[in-house]
PDB file of C-alpha atoms in Angstrom:
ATOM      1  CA  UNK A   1     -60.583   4.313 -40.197  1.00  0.00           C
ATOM      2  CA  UNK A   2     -60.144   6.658 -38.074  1.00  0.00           C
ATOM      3  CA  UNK A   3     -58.310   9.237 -40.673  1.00  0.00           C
ATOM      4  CA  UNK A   4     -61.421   9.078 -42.376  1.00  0.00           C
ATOM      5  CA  UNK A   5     -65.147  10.466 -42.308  1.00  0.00           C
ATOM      6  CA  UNK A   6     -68.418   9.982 -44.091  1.00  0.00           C
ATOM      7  CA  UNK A   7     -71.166  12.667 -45.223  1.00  0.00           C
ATOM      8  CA  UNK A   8     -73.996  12.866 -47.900  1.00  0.00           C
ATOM      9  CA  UNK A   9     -72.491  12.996 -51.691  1.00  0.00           C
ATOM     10  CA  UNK A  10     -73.162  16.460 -53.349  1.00  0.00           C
ATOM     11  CA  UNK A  11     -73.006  17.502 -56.605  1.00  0.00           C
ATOM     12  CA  UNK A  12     -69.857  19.272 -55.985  1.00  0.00           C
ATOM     13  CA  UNK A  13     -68.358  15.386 -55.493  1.00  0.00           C
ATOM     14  CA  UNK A  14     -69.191  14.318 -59.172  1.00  0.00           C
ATOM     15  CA  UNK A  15     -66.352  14.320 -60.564  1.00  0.00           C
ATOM     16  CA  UNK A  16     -64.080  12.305 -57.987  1.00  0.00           C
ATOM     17  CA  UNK A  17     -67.335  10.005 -57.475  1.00  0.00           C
ATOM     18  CA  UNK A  18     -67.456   9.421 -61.364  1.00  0.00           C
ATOM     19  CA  UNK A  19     -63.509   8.493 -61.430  1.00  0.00           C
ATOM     20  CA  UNK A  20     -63.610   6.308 -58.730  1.00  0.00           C
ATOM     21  CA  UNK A  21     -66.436   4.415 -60.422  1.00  0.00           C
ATOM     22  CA  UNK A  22     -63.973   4.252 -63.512  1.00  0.00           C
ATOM     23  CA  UNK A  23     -61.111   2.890 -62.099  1.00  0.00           C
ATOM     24  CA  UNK A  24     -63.558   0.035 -60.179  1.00  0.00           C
ATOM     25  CA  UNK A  25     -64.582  -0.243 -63.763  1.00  0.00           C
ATOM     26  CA  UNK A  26     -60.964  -0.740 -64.788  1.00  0.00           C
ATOM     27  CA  UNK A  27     -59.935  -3.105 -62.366  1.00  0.00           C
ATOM     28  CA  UNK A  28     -62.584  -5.328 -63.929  1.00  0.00           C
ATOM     29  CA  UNK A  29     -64.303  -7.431 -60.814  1.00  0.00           C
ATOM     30  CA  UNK A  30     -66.468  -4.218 -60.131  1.00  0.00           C
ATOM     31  CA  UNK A  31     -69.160  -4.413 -62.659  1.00  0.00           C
ATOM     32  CA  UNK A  32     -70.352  -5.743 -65.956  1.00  0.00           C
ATOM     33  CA  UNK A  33     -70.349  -1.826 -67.270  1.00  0.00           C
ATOM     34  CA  UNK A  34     -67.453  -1.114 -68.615  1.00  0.00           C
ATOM     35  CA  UNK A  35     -67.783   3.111 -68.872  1.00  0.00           C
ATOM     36  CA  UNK A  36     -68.431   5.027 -65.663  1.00  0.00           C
ATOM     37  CA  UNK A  37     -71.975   7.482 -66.547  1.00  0.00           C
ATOM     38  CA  UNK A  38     -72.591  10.710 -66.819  1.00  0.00           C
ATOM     39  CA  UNK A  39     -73.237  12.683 -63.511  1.00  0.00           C
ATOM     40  CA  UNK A  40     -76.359  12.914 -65.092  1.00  0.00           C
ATOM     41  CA  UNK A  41     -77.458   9.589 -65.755  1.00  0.00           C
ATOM     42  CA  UNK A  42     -75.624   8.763 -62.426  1.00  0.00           C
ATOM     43  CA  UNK A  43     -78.286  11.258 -60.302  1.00  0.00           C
ATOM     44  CA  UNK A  44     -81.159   9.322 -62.105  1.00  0.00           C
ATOM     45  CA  UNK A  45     -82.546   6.452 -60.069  1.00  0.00           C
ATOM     46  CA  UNK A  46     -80.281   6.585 -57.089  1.00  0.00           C
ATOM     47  CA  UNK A  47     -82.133   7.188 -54.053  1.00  0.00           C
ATOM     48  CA  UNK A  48     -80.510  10.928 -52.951  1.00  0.00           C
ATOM     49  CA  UNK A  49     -81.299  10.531 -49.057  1.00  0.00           C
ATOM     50  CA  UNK A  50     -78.794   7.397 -49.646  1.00  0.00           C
ATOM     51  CA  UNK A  51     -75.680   8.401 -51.086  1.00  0.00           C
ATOM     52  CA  UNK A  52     -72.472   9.084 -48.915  1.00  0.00           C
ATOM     53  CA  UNK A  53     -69.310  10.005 -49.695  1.00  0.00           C
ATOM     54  CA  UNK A  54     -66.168   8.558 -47.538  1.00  0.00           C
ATOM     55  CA  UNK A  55     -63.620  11.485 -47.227  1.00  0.00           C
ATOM     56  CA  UNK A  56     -59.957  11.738 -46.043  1.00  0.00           C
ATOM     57  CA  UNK A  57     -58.466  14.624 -43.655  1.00  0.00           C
ATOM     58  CA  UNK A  58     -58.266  16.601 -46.794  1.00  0.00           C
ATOM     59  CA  UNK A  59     -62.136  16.009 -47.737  1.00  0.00           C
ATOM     60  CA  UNK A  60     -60.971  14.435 -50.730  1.00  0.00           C
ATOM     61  CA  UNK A  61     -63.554  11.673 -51.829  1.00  0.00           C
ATOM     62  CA  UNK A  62     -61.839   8.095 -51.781  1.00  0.00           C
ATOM     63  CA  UNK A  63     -65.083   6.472 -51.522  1.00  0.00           C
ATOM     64  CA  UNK A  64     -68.959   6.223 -52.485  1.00  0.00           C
ATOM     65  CA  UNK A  65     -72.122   4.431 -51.824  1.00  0.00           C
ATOM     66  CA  UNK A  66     -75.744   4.627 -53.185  1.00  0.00           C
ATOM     67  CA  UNK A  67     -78.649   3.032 -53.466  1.00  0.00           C
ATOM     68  CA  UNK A  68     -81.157   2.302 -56.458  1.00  0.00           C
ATOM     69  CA  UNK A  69     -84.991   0.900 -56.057  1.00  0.00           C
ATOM     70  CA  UNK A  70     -85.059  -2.569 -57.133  1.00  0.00           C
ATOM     71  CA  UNK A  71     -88.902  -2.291 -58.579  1.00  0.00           C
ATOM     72  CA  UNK A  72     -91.264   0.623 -58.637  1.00  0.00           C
ATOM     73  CA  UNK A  73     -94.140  -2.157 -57.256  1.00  0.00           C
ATOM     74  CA  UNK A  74     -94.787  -0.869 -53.980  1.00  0.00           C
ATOM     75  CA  UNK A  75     -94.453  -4.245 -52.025  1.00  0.00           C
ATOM     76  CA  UNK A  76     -91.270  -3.780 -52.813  1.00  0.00           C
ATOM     77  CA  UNK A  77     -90.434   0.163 -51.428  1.00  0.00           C
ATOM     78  CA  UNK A  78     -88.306  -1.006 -48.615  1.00  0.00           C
ATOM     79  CA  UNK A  79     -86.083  -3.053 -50.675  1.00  0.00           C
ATOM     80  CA  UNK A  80     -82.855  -1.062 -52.652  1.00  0.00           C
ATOM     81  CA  UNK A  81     -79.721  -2.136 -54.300  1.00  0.00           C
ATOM     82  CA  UNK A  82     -76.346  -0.852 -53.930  1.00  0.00           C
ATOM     83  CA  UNK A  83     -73.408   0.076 -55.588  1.00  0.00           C
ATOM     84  CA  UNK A  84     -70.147   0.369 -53.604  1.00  0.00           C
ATOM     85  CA  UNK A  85     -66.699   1.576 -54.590  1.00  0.00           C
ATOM     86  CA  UNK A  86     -63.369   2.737 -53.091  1.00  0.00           C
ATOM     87  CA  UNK A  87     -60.700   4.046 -54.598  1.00  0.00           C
ATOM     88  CA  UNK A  88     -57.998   1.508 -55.390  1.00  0.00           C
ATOM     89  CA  UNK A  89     -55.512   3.648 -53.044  1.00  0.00           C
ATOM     90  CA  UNK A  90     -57.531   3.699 -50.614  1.00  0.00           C
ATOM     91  CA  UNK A  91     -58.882   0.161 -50.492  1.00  0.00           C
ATOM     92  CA  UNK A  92     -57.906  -1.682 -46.366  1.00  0.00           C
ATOM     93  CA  UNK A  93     -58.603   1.669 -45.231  1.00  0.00           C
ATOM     94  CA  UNK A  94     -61.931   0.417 -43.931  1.00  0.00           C
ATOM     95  CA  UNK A  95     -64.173   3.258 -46.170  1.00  0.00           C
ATOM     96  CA  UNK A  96     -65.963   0.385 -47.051  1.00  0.00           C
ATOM     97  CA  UNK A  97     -66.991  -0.386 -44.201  1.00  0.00           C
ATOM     98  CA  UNK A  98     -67.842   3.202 -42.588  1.00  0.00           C
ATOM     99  CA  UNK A  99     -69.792   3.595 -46.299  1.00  0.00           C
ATOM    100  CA  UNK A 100     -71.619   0.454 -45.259  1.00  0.00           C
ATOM    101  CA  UNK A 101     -72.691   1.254 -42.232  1.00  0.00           C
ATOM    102  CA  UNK A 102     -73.479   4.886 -42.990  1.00  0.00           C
ATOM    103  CA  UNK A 103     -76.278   3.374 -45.325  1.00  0.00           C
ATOM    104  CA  UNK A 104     -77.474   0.802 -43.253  1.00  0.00           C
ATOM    105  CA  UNK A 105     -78.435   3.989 -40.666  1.00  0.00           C
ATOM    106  CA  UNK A 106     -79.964   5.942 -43.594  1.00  0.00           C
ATOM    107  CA  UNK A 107     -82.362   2.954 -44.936  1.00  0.00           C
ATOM    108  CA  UNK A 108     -83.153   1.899 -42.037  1.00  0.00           C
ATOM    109  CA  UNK A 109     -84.404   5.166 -40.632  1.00  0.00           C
ATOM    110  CA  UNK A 110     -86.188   5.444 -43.864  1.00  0.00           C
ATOM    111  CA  UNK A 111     -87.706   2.130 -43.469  1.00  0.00           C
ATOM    112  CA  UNK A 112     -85.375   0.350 -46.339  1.00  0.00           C
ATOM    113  CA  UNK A 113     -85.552  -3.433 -44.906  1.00  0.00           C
ATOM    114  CA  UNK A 114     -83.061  -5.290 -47.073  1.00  0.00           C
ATOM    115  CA  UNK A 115     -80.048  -4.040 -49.237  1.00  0.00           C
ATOM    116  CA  UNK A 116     -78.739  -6.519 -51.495  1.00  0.00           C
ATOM    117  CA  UNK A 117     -76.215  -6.260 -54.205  1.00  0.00           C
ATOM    118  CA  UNK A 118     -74.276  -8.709 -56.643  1.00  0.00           C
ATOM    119  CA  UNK A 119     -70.381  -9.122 -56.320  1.00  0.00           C
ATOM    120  CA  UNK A 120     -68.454 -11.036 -58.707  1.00  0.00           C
ATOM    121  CA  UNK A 121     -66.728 -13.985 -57.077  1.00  0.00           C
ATOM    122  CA  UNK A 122     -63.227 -12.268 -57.928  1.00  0.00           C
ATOM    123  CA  UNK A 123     -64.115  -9.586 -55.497  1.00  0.00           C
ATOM    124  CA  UNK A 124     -63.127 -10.904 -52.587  1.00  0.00           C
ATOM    125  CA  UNK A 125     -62.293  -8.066 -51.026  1.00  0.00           C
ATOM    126  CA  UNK A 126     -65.880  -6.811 -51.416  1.00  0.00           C
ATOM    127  CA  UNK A 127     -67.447 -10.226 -50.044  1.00  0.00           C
ATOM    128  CA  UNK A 128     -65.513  -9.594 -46.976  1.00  0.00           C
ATOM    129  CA  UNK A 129     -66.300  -6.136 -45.768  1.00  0.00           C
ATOM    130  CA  UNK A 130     -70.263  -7.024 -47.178  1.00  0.00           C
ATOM    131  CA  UNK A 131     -69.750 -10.113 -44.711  1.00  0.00           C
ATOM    132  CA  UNK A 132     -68.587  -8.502 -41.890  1.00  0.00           C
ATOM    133  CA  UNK A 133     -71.344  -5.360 -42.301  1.00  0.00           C
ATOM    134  CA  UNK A 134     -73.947  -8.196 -41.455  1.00  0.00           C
ATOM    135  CA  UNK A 135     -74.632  -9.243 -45.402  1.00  0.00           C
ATOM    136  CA  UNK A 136     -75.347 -13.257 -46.205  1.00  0.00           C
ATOM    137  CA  UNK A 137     -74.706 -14.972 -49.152  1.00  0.00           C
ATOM    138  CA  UNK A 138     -78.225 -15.708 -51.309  1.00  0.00           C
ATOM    139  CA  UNK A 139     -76.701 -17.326 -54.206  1.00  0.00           C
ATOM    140  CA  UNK A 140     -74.752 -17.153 -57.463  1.00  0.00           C
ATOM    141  CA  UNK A 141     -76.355 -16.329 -60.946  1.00  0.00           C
ATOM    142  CA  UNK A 142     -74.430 -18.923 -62.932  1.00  0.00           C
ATOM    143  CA  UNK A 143     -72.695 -17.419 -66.153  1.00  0.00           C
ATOM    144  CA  UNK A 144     -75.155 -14.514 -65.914  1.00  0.00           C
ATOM    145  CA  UNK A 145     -73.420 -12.287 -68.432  1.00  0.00           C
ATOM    146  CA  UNK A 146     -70.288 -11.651 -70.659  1.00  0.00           C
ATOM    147  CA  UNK A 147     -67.946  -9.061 -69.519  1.00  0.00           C
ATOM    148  CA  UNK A 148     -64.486  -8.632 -71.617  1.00  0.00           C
ATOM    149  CA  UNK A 149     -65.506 -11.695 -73.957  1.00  0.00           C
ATOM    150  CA  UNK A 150     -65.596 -14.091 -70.972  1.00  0.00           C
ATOM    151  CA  UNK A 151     -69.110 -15.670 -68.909  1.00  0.00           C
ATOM    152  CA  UNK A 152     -69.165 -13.978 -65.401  1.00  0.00           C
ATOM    153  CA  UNK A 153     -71.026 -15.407 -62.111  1.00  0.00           C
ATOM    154  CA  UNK A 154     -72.316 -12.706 -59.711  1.00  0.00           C
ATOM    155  CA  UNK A 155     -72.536 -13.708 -56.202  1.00  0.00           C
ATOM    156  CA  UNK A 156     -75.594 -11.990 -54.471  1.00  0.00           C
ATOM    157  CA  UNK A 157     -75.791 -10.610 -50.847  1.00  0.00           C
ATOM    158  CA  UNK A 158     -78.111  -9.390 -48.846  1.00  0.00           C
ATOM    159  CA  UNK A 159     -78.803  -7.782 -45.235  1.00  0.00           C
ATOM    160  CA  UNK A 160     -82.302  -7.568 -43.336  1.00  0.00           C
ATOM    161  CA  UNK A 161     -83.119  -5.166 -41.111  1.00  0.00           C
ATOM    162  CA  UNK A 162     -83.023  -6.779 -37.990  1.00  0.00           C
ATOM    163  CA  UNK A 163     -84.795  -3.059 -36.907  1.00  0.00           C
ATOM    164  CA  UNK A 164     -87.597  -3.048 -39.536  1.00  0.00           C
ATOM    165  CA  UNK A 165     -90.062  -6.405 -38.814  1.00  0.00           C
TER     166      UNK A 165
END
Protein backbone atom coordinates (compact mmCIF):
# COMPACT_ATOMS: atom_id res chain seq x y z
CA UNK A 1 0.00 0.00 0.00
CA UNK A 2 2.37 2.05 0.59
CA UNK A 3 3.62 2.38 -3.30
CA UNK A 4 0.35 3.69 -3.80
CA UNK A 5 -1.86 6.97 -3.34
CA UNK A 6 -5.42 8.10 -3.72
CA UNK A 7 -6.91 11.53 -5.14
CA UNK A 8 -10.27 12.72 -6.70
CA UNK A 9 -10.91 11.07 -10.38
CA UNK A 10 -10.74 13.77 -13.18
CA UNK A 11 -11.75 13.74 -16.45
CA UNK A 12 -8.29 13.41 -17.62
CA UNK A 13 -8.58 9.63 -15.83
CA UNK A 14 -11.46 8.44 -18.21
CA UNK A 15 -9.97 6.45 -20.18
CA UNK A 16 -7.86 4.15 -17.71
CA UNK A 17 -11.08 4.39 -15.32
CA UNK A 18 -13.31 3.11 -18.29
CA UNK A 19 -10.73 0.06 -19.02
CA UNK A 20 -10.44 -0.95 -15.71
CA UNK A 21 -14.23 -1.16 -15.48
CA UNK A 22 -13.92 -3.44 -18.70
CA UNK A 23 -11.64 -5.85 -17.67
CA UNK A 24 -13.80 -6.19 -14.06
CA UNK A 25 -16.44 -6.64 -16.67
CA UNK A 26 -14.39 -9.38 -18.31
CA UNK A 27 -13.45 -11.26 -15.47
CA UNK A 28 -17.18 -11.80 -15.03
CA UNK A 29 -17.88 -11.71 -10.96
CA UNK A 30 -17.82 -7.78 -11.26
CA UNK A 31 -21.18 -6.94 -12.55
CA UNK A 32 -24.26 -8.04 -14.39
CA UNK A 33 -23.21 -5.30 -17.30
CA UNK A 34 -21.35 -6.75 -19.57
CA UNK A 35 -19.91 -3.34 -21.63
CA UNK A 36 -18.02 -0.73 -19.63
CA UNK A 37 -20.10 3.05 -20.52
CA UNK A 38 -19.31 5.86 -22.06
CA UNK A 39 -17.35 8.53 -20.00
CA UNK A 40 -20.39 10.18 -20.57
CA UNK A 41 -22.98 8.08 -19.29
CA UNK A 42 -20.33 7.14 -16.62
CA UNK A 43 -20.25 11.12 -15.23
CA UNK A 44 -24.15 10.89 -15.07
CA UNK A 45 -25.45 9.94 -11.64
CA UNK A 46 -22.22 9.40 -9.82
CA UNK A 47 -21.90 11.66 -7.02
CA UNK A 48 -18.52 13.87 -8.26
CA UNK A 49 -17.40 14.92 -4.58
CA UNK A 50 -17.13 10.88 -4.33
CA UNK A 51 -15.02 9.50 -6.87
CA UNK A 52 -11.23 8.66 -6.25
CA UNK A 53 -8.81 7.34 -8.20
CA UNK A 54 -5.99 4.87 -6.59
CA UNK A 55 -2.64 5.73 -8.38
CA UNK A 56 0.83 4.05 -8.52
CA UNK A 57 4.37 5.97 -8.25
CA UNK A 58 3.85 6.67 -11.86
CA UNK A 59 0.19 8.26 -11.31
CA UNK A 60 -1.06 5.66 -13.43
CA UNK A 61 -4.74 4.77 -12.37
CA UNK A 62 -4.95 1.00 -11.16
CA UNK A 63 -7.99 1.70 -9.30
CA UNK A 64 -11.52 3.55 -8.92
CA UNK A 65 -14.38 4.17 -6.66
CA UNK A 66 -17.71 6.13 -6.89
CA UNK A 67 -20.75 6.52 -5.58
CA UNK A 68 -24.42 6.73 -7.08
CA UNK A 69 -27.75 7.98 -5.03
CA UNK A 70 -29.81 5.08 -4.32
CA UNK A 71 -33.32 7.21 -4.60
CA UNK A 72 -33.90 10.84 -5.33
CA UNK A 73 -36.61 10.69 -2.09
CA UNK A 74 -34.96 12.82 0.26
CA UNK A 75 -35.21 10.46 3.37
CA UNK A 76 -32.97 8.77 1.60
CA UNK A 77 -29.96 11.67 0.73
CA UNK A 78 -27.48 10.16 3.05
CA UNK A 79 -27.67 6.79 1.63
CA UNK A 80 -25.31 5.99 -1.85
CA UNK A 81 -24.19 2.94 -3.61
CA UNK A 82 -20.89 2.05 -4.83
CA UNK A 83 -19.05 0.67 -7.47
CA UNK A 84 -15.48 -0.56 -6.84
CA UNK A 85 -12.82 -1.87 -9.18
CA UNK A 86 -9.06 -2.57 -9.38
CA UNK A 87 -7.19 -3.46 -11.99
CA UNK A 88 -6.61 -7.20 -12.24
CA UNK A 89 -2.66 -6.45 -11.94
CA UNK A 90 -2.99 -4.67 -9.35
CA UNK A 91 -5.48 -6.60 -7.25
CA UNK A 92 -3.53 -7.65 -3.19
CA UNK A 93 -2.07 -4.38 -3.58
CA UNK A 94 -4.51 -3.10 -0.98
CA UNK A 95 -6.09 -0.10 -3.56
CA UNK A 96 -9.11 -1.48 -2.48
CA UNK A 97 -8.84 -0.82 0.56
CA UNK A 98 -7.17 2.84 0.51
CA UNK A 99 -10.28 3.43 -2.26
CA UNK A 100 -12.52 2.30 0.57
CA UNK A 101 -11.52 4.24 3.05
CA UNK A 102 -10.93 7.35 0.96
CA UNK A 103 -14.84 7.28 0.47
CA UNK A 104 -15.86 6.46 3.73
CA UNK A 105 -13.96 10.09 4.71
CA UNK A 106 -15.71 11.83 1.77
CA UNK A 107 -19.47 10.60 2.68
CA UNK A 108 -19.12 10.92 5.83
CA UNK A 109 -17.98 14.51 5.86
CA UNK A 110 -20.79 15.03 3.50
CA UNK A 111 -23.18 13.43 5.78
CA UNK A 112 -23.56 10.02 3.53
CA UNK A 113 -24.63 7.52 6.53
CA UNK A 114 -24.58 4.12 4.86
CA UNK A 115 -22.80 2.82 1.62
CA UNK A 116 -23.96 -0.39 0.50
CA UNK A 117 -23.25 -2.29 -2.61
CA UNK A 118 -24.00 -5.89 -4.08
CA UNK A 119 -21.06 -8.42 -4.70
CA UNK A 120 -21.57 -11.59 -6.37
CA UNK A 121 -20.73 -14.51 -4.12
CA UNK A 122 -17.74 -15.43 -6.60
CA UNK A 123 -16.09 -12.26 -5.53
CA UNK A 124 -14.49 -13.19 -2.75
CA UNK A 125 -11.88 -11.12 -2.97
CA UNK A 126 -14.26 -8.13 -2.88
CA UNK A 127 -16.25 -9.55 0.29
CA UNK A 128 -13.02 -9.48 2.05
CA UNK A 129 -11.55 -6.06 1.69
CA UNK A 130 -15.63 -4.75 2.01
CA UNK A 131 -15.37 -6.88 5.37
CA UNK A 132 -12.43 -5.66 6.69
CA UNK A 133 -13.37 -1.70 5.66
CA UNK A 134 -16.16 -2.18 8.40
CA UNK A 135 -19.05 -3.51 5.75
CA UNK A 136 -21.71 -6.39 7.11
CA UNK A 137 -23.39 -8.78 5.24
CA UNK A 138 -27.43 -7.79 4.73
CA UNK A 139 -28.37 -10.61 2.61
CA UNK A 140 -28.39 -12.37 -0.76
CA UNK A 141 -30.95 -11.59 -3.63
CA UNK A 142 -31.56 -15.19 -4.64
CA UNK A 143 -31.16 -15.78 -8.53
CA UNK A 144 -31.67 -12.03 -8.99
CA UNK A 145 -30.61 -11.90 -12.62
CA UNK A 146 -29.03 -13.75 -15.66
CA UNK A 147 -25.58 -12.85 -16.54
CA UNK A 148 -23.78 -15.02 -19.46
CA UNK A 149 -27.01 -17.35 -19.75
CA UNK A 150 -26.66 -18.47 -16.10
CA UNK A 151 -29.01 -17.16 -12.66
CA UNK A 152 -26.63 -15.00 -10.46
CA UNK A 153 -27.06 -14.26 -6.51
CA UNK A 154 -25.72 -10.86 -5.37
CA UNK A 155 -24.61 -10.70 -1.89
CA UNK A 156 -25.36 -7.17 -0.37
CA UNK A 157 -23.16 -5.15 2.10
CA UNK A 158 -23.43 -2.38 3.88
CA UNK A 159 -21.52 0.11 6.37
CA UNK A 160 -23.17 2.76 8.85
CA UNK A 161 -21.68 5.62 9.85
CA UNK A 162 -20.79 5.03 13.20
CA UNK A 163 -20.01 9.21 12.89
CA UNK A 164 -23.42 10.25 11.45
CA UNK A 165 -26.38 9.25 14.28
Amino acid sequence: MADLAVRPMTVADADRVLAIYQAGLDGGHASFETTAPTWAAFETGRLPAHRFVATDPADEVVGWVAVTPTSTRAVYAGVVEHSIYIDPAAQGRGAGRLLLDALITSTEAAGIWTIQSGVFPENTASLAVHRRAGFRIVGTRERVGRHHGRWRDVILLERRSPAIT
